Amino acid sequence: MKKILSLILVLMLAISVAAVAEGSEKKDSWLCDEKTTLTVFCDEGASNTMPVPSNDLPFWAWLEDYTNVHIEWECIPSASYDEVLSARLAAGQDLADVIVVGGTSLRSAGQNGTVIDIAPYYDELCTNLQAYFADSDMDYKSLIATTDGAIYGLAGTINARENRITALYNTEWLQKLNLQAPTTLDEFEALLRAIKEAGDLNGNSKDDEIPFTSADVNNLLGYIGMAFGTHLYEGGNYLQADENGKLYDERISENMKNALKYLNKLFAEGLLDPEICNMGYDVMSQKSAANRVGVMVMYSSFSPAYGAMMPQGQDDPLGEHLTVGTTLKTEYNGMTEPMYQNENLGGTAAISAACKTPELAIRWLDTLIADENVLTTRCWGFEGEDFEYDADGNKVLIQPADGSKWNINPKGCGQIPLPHLQTDEQLQNPDSNLPWYVDECNALKESAAWFGPAIPNISRTDEEVETIALSSTDVDTYYSEMRDKFIKGEEDIDAMWDTYVSNMWGLGLENVIAGNQSVYDRATK
């Protein structure tokens, strides 16, 4: 009997020791005691510099170890993501636990119960987001909530002043022409003409130089439009307020007409890419990499990456091959350099009503977005490999020994296709060892006359959403068609402008303005 009791005590002691040992391995950052799986539905990322999320990438493997949550990924190509997402949401089937979804799709999914309302959980579970925004001017919770207080998704943020859409100039061609990056519209046009007249600036014995191009017509028009007094960004924000607080649409303004006429003139004279209205980022990348482009409208942060793809960049990947310019001064903008200050939230992710562990999913998303250690790893990489701490406790980048560019994107760090806080470190660190780029971006920020959107990024009521939706698709489609025709000269701007404006009203532009007017009035009381 004693032997049996002794054996039982030994077994109990062994179990106790094992439990202590197992408990000692548990990390304070774990979100669950036992490894738990969540499914995530997102796109593959906006460019090939953003690796598709995978547990084989160091960042996501580290995050699993940090949270004790295993992720099963379903990543859809960006080009077809919205279509696949819409079909899934409509069917209400095959929904992942965490879904990247925004805009009206998110609102509809929340209202019909396809995704859950996070508001009842926010104060208790979203502790990292609350800590991050505690000392911020941004009232994050009110921005992600609907007017009735529901929160259908957690959002990232966009850095307001880093990474602007601007002009990038072929540095080698500037040097050959003995010219500087222009600061006025007159200087800009003179440069384009000099490029066209010089011929064979890339030295390939072909007449294939393209003075001016862009991968996105909206970005192109937004950049050129600011020289004519419009205030556009990324193909949106068409509405502005007059001195009486009444909204008007830039798309039917005289400033827009003048901007379109200018682009049409460049197009007709062979100064603007003939493929401008049907070209994407992949095609523009190929043209730039072949050293065929003199000026491109692009995000400033792409200057080092696109420059390194050029022939001259192959020999000198850290050198300056695309000079970062600023916006162009004219009498239309008071001879200033207007630059859009992006004050919008970033991507949003929701929790599916089908999720069996919604509280865990919310805590995982909160951790991914705003946990201090996750932010450090995503933006700085791994201590001892990518950065170290100096004697004062400041982070210092460890530059590659071979002199190449510091780059943590291949590890899954940096920008990710899920909600994330776009910090200065995320945008600045990869190019911190390029003094020319840092100086040019600082000069751009310091010289810019910053402006923000007329309508703050706040939630809309159901009535406002419905009013805008009545006509926005028809208006947007018609505008895009006519914009391209005006630029290419398929429609005469002077002869057709009044008809175009009349048609915009006829398609319901007044609904678009009215639905946003109440938003503007409520936000500016």
Short mmCIF file of C-alpha atoms in Angstrom, two decimals, residues 170-181 191 194-195 198 201:
data_model
loop_
_atom_site.label_atom_id
_atom_site.label_comp_id
_atom_site.label_asym_id
_atom_site.label_seq_id
_atom_site.Cartn_x
_atom_site.Cartn_y
_atom_site.Cartn_z
CA ASN A 170 15.31 61.02 -64.48
CA THR A 171 18.48 62.33 -62.82
CA GLU A 172 20.81 61.23 -65.62
CA TRP A 173 18.72 63.03 -68.21
CA LEU A 174 18.62 66.21 -66.10
CA GLN A 175 22.41 66.12 -65.96
CA LYS A 176 22.73 65.56 -69.71
CA LEU A 177 20.43 68.52 -70.37
CA ASN A 178 22.16 70.63 -67.70
CA LEU A 179 18.81 71.31 -66.05
CA GLN A 180 17.43 71.19 -62.52
CA ALA A 181 14.17 69.69 -61.32
CA LEU A 191 12.01 70.34 -69.53
CA ALA A 194 14.05 69.62 -74.02
CA ILE A 195 13.72 65.86 -73.48
CA ALA A 198 17.32 66.03 -77.39
CA LEU A 201 18.91 60.34 -74.06
#
